[in-house]
Short mmCIF file of C-alpha atoms in Angstrom, two decimals:
data_model
loop_
_atom_site.label_atom_id
_atom_site.label_comp_id
_atom_site.label_asym_id
_atom_site.label_seq_id
_atom_site.Cartn_x
_atom_site.Cartn_y
_atom_site.Cartn_z
CA UNK T 9 2.62 24.84 -14.67
CA UNK T 10 -0.35 22.57 -14.27
CA UNK T 11 -1.24 21.54 -10.81
CA UNK T 12 -3.79 19.86 -8.74
CA UNK T 13 -4.06 20.34 -5.01
CA UNK T 14 -5.94 18.31 -2.57
CA UNK T 15 -6.66 19.17 1.03
CA UNK T 16 -6.46 17.91 3.72
CA UNK T 17 -3.53 15.73 3.22
CA UNK T 18 -4.65 13.38 5.85
CA UNK T 19 -8.07 13.08 7.88
CA UNK T 20 -9.01 10.78 10.77
CA UNK T 21 -12.67 10.37 11.65
CA UNK T 22 -14.95 8.07 13.53
CA UNK T 23 -17.34 5.77 11.96
CA UNK T 24 -20.73 7.54 11.22
CA UNK T 25 -18.91 10.67 10.57
CA UNK T 26 -19.31 12.78 7.26
CA UNK T 27 -16.18 13.87 5.45
CA UNK T 28 -15.64 16.57 2.56
CA UNK T 29 -12.29 16.23 0.69
CA UNK T 30 -11.35 19.07 -1.46
CA UNK T 31 -9.78 19.26 -4.80
CA UNK T 32 -8.46 22.79 -6.38
CA UNK T 33 -6.79 22.75 -9.82
CA UNK T 34 -4.99 25.26 -12.09
CA UNK T 35 -4.95 23.27 -15.42
CA UNK T 36 -4.74 24.62 -18.69
CA UNK T 37 -7.36 23.25 -21.37
CA UNK T 38 -9.23 21.63 -18.48
CA UNK T 39 -11.54 18.72 -19.72
CA UNK T 40 -12.95 16.81 -16.62
CA UNK T 41 -12.09 16.03 -13.04
CA UNK T 42 -12.10 12.50 -11.67
CA UNK T 43 -11.93 10.95 -8.17
CA UNK T 44 -10.46 7.88 -7.61
CA UNK T 45 -9.98 5.59 -4.59
CA UNK T 46 -6.84 3.77 -3.82
CA UNK T 47 -6.64 1.01 -1.20
CA UNK T 48 -3.57 -1.12 -0.92
CA UNK T 49 -3.20 -1.40 -4.89
CA UNK T 50 -3.86 0.72 -7.86
CA UNK T 51 -6.47 3.39 -7.83
CA UNK T 52 -10.32 2.57 -8.54
CA UNK T 53 -12.62 4.94 -10.43
CA UNK T 54 -15.25 6.56 -8.49
CA UNK T 55 -16.45 9.70 -10.53
CA UNK T 56 -15.91 11.87 -13.70
CA UNK T 57 -17.04 15.53 -13.36
CA UNK T 58 -17.32 17.76 -16.75
CA UNK T 59 -20.04 19.94 -15.74
CA UNK T 60 -20.67 22.81 -12.92
CA UNK T 61 -23.03 22.36 -10.48
CA UNK T 62 -24.13 18.82 -11.21
CA UNK T 63 -23.80 16.20 -8.34
CA UNK T 64 -22.63 12.79 -9.18
CA UNK T 65 -23.66 10.23 -6.52
CA UNK T 66 -22.74 6.61 -5.58
CA UNK T 67 -24.34 5.36 -2.69
CA UNK T 68 -22.76 7.26 0.20
CA UNK T 69 -20.33 9.26 -1.88
CA UNK T 70 -21.13 12.27 -4.12
CA UNK T 71 -19.02 14.71 -5.86
CA UNK T 72 -19.59 18.15 -7.48
CA UNK T 73 -17.60 20.33 -9.39
CA UNK T 74 -17.20 24.13 -9.48
CA UNK T 75 -15.50 25.29 -12.86
CA UNK T 76 -15.80 29.01 -11.57
CA UNK T 77 -13.79 28.23 -8.51
CA UNK T 78 -11.70 25.60 -10.06
CA UNK T 79 -12.48 23.24 -7.67
CA UNK T 80 -14.37 19.86 -6.58
CA UNK T 81 -15.57 18.24 -3.23
CA UNK T 82 -16.08 14.63 -2.45
CA UNK T 83 -18.37 13.89 0.46
CA UNK T 84 -18.74 10.90 2.30
CA UNK T 85 -21.62 10.41 4.39
CA UNK T 86 -21.79 7.67 7.28
CA UNK T 87 -18.43 6.66 6.91
CA UNK T 88 -17.29 3.33 7.47
CA UNK T 89 -14.02 1.71 8.05
CA UNK T 90 -13.98 0.16 4.71
CA UNK T 91 -13.75 3.64 3.17
CA UNK T 92 -10.12 4.17 4.65
CA UNK T 93 -8.16 4.67 1.87
CA UNK T 94 -6.27 7.36 -0.20
CA UNK T 95 -8.66 9.53 -2.47
CA UNK T 96 -7.10 10.78 -5.18
CA UNK T 97 -8.20 13.74 -7.41
CA UNK T 98 -7.11 14.30 -11.17
CA UNK T 99 -7.80 16.59 -13.78
CA UNK T 100 -8.04 15.32 -17.70
CA UNK T 101 -6.66 18.09 -20.09
CA UNK T 102 -7.77 18.21 -23.43
CA UNK T 103 -5.84 16.89 -26.57
CA UNK T 104 -5.31 13.92 -28.26
CA UNK T 105 -3.25 11.91 -25.34
CA UNK T 106 -6.15 12.83 -22.42
CA UNK T 107 -3.23 12.98 -19.87
CA UNK T 108 -4.25 12.89 -16.33
CA UNK T 109 -2.61 15.28 -13.75
CA UNK T 110 -2.95 13.94 -10.24
CA UNK T 111 -3.02 15.64 -7.00
CA UNK T 112 -1.16 14.31 -3.82
CA UNK T 113 -4.23 12.60 -2.19
CA UNK T 114 -6.17 12.45 0.73
CA UNK T 115 -5.30 9.93 3.28
CA UNK T 116 -8.81 9.23 5.07
CA UNK T 117 -8.84 6.98 8.04
CA UNK T 118 -11.86 5.96 9.61
CA UNK T 119 -11.69 4.66 13.40
CA UNK T 120 -14.32 2.21 14.53
CA UNK A 28 -15.57 -1.02 -15.46
CA UNK A 29 -12.83 -2.05 -18.09
CA UNK A 30 -10.10 -4.63 -16.90
CA UNK A 31 -6.55 -4.03 -17.01
CA UNK A 32 -4.00 -6.64 -15.79
CA UNK A 33 -0.25 -6.33 -15.07
CA UNK A 34 2.39 -8.77 -14.46
CA UNK A 35 4.31 -9.40 -12.38
CA UNK A 36 2.43 -7.95 -9.37
CA UNK A 37 5.93 -7.88 -7.51
CA UNK A 38 9.44 -8.67 -8.39
CA UNK A 39 12.82 -8.36 -6.36
CA UNK A 40 15.94 -7.98 -8.42
CA UNK A 41 19.50 -7.37 -8.16
CA UNK A 42 21.01 -4.02 -8.89
CA UNK A 43 21.95 -3.81 -12.67
CA UNK A 44 19.45 -6.18 -14.01
CA UNK A 45 16.46 -5.34 -16.64
CA UNK A 46 12.92 -6.07 -15.30
CA UNK A 47 10.02 -6.13 -17.87
CA UNK A 48 6.54 -5.38 -16.77
CA UNK A 49 3.53 -6.20 -18.83
CA UNK A 50 0.05 -4.26 -18.92
CA UNK A 51 -2.73 -5.87 -20.98
CA UNK A 52 -6.13 -4.82 -21.52
CA UNK A 53 -8.56 -7.62 -21.20
CA UNK A 54 -11.74 -6.43 -22.77
CA UNK A 55 -11.18 -3.90 -25.12
CA UNK A 56 -8.77 -2.68 -27.46
CA UNK A 57 -6.29 0.13 -26.02
CA UNK A 58 -4.55 2.32 -28.44
CA UNK A 59 -3.27 4.47 -25.60
CA UNK A 60 -1.94 3.38 -22.37
CA UNK A 61 -0.23 5.10 -19.46
CA UNK A 62 2.44 4.15 -17.27
CA UNK A 63 3.04 5.68 -14.01
CA UNK A 64 5.44 5.58 -11.01
CA UNK A 65 4.30 6.11 -7.31
CA UNK A 66 6.58 6.36 -4.40
CA UNK A 67 5.40 5.86 -1.03
CA UNK A 68 3.09 8.22 0.33
CA UNK A 69 3.12 10.24 -2.75
CA UNK A 70 0.79 10.28 -5.67
CA UNK A 71 0.92 8.83 -9.16
CA UNK A 72 3.52 10.50 -11.29
CA UNK A 73 2.90 10.00 -15.12
CA UNK A 74 6.10 8.62 -16.86
CA UNK A 75 4.96 8.11 -20.45
CA UNK A 76 2.06 7.63 -22.71
CA UNK A 77 2.37 4.54 -24.78
CA UNK A 78 0.62 4.51 -28.46
CA UNK A 79 0.09 1.35 -30.38
CA UNK A 80 2.25 1.07 -33.46
CA UNK A 81 4.58 4.25 -32.65
CA UNK A 82 6.95 5.51 -30.08
CA UNK A 83 6.10 6.17 -26.46
CA UNK A 84 5.87 9.83 -25.44
CA UNK A 85 8.02 10.32 -22.15
CA UNK A 86 7.36 13.05 -19.49
CA UNK A 87 9.99 15.65 -18.76
CA UNK A 88 12.76 13.96 -16.59
CA UNK A 89 12.08 10.41 -17.41
CA UNK A 90 15.07 8.83 -19.06
CA UNK A 91 13.57 6.96 -22.30
CA UNK A 92 16.65 4.90 -22.85
CA UNK A 93 16.20 3.72 -19.04
CA UNK A 94 12.47 3.07 -19.35
CA UNK A 95 11.61 1.36 -22.72
CA UNK A 96 8.07 1.02 -23.47
CA UNK A 97 6.56 -1.19 -26.33
CA UNK A 98 3.15 -1.05 -27.41
CA UNK A 99 3.15 -3.71 -30.14
CA UNK A 100 -0.54 -4.63 -30.12
CA UNK A 101 -4.04 -3.01 -28.93
CA UNK A 102 -4.07 -5.30 -25.70
CA UNK A 103 -0.45 -5.08 -24.72
CA UNK A 104 2.00 -2.58 -23.51
CA UNK A 105 5.44 -3.33 -21.85
CA UNK A 106 7.80 -1.29 -19.41
CA UNK A 107 11.32 -2.35 -19.14
CA UNK A 108 13.39 -1.00 -16.22
CA UNK A 109 16.84 -1.40 -17.85
CA UNK A 110 20.01 -1.49 -15.58
CA UNK A 111 18.07 -1.12 -12.29
CA UNK A 112 19.04 0.28 -9.36
CA UNK A 113 17.64 0.72 -5.85
CA UNK A 114 16.28 4.01 -6.63
CA UNK A 115 14.22 2.90 -9.04
CA UNK A 116 12.36 0.66 -6.71
CA UNK A 117 8.72 2.02 -6.78
CA UNK A 118 5.11 0.93 -7.38
CA UNK A 119 4.56 1.06 -10.96
CA UNK A 120 1.00 1.14 -12.37
CA UNK A 121 0.05 1.17 -16.01
CA UNK A 122 -3.83 2.54 -17.28
CA UNK A 123 -5.84 2.33 -20.36
CA UNK A 124 -8.09 4.90 -21.52
CA UNK A 125 -11.78 3.90 -21.52
CA UNK A 126 -12.76 2.14 -24.65
CA UNK A 127 -16.23 3.74 -25.00
CA UNK A 128 -17.57 7.06 -26.36
CA UNK A 129 -17.93 9.32 -23.12
CA UNK A 130 -15.57 7.30 -21.13
CA UNK A 131 -12.47 8.20 -23.35
CA UNK A 132 -11.13 10.45 -20.59
CA UNK A 133 -11.66 7.75 -17.69
CA UNK A 134 -8.69 5.78 -17.27
CA UNK A 135 -8.76 2.36 -15.60
CA UNK A 136 -5.67 1.21 -13.61
CA UNK A 137 -4.09 -2.27 -13.70
CA UNK A 138 -3.23 -3.69 -10.07
CA UNK A 139 0.46 -2.30 -10.25
CA UNK A 140 3.67 -4.04 -9.97
CA UNK A 141 5.89 -3.36 -6.88
CA UNK A 142 9.43 -3.46 -7.75
CA UNK A 143 12.30 -3.69 -5.41
CA UNK A 144 16.17 -3.36 -6.34
CA UNK A 145 18.42 -4.75 -4.02
#
């Protein structure tokens, strides 16, 4: 059965800290891995990763995929209270429908 | 990113009534849309894949007669929760596959609809 596992489930840090969120997967016919940020409403897209070892970066956020280890990390440097959210990892399977399989998410709380 | 809208943003209804949720892709044509359900403190669970002009594909355990999906045009998919019960109360989110080459695996989400069944 396909699964996507995220860790930790929750994390509380102070502003300015650096955090690393983990995502591991066991998915047949892997195509890509995506990271989303969910605040009070629907998820917003952060990154899509398809190749191992190539870091994607957007401001203080960065992510990298390791296809050998079947995992990905999402780094956030110099965290701010606005980074508080649930971070979701999803894996896209191959095939016509491109279904996404979501992990359980990591709840990040950044305290002032 | 692509814009996807949902309506209504929230709805409260009595048990036994039916509720229709609309999902629209505003700036591109979406042949495929997805419907998810999210319970509090849980991740998104895919309910069904909605294909324009054909029947939806439901995930295992999702009752197709209870959650009716219609994708009659390239910009609109609807989810109707028939004879809703309190256990159907949840956050329903639709998404659309990215429109452009290289972004087709990216899904853009609507803002979600909170359903509360009394």
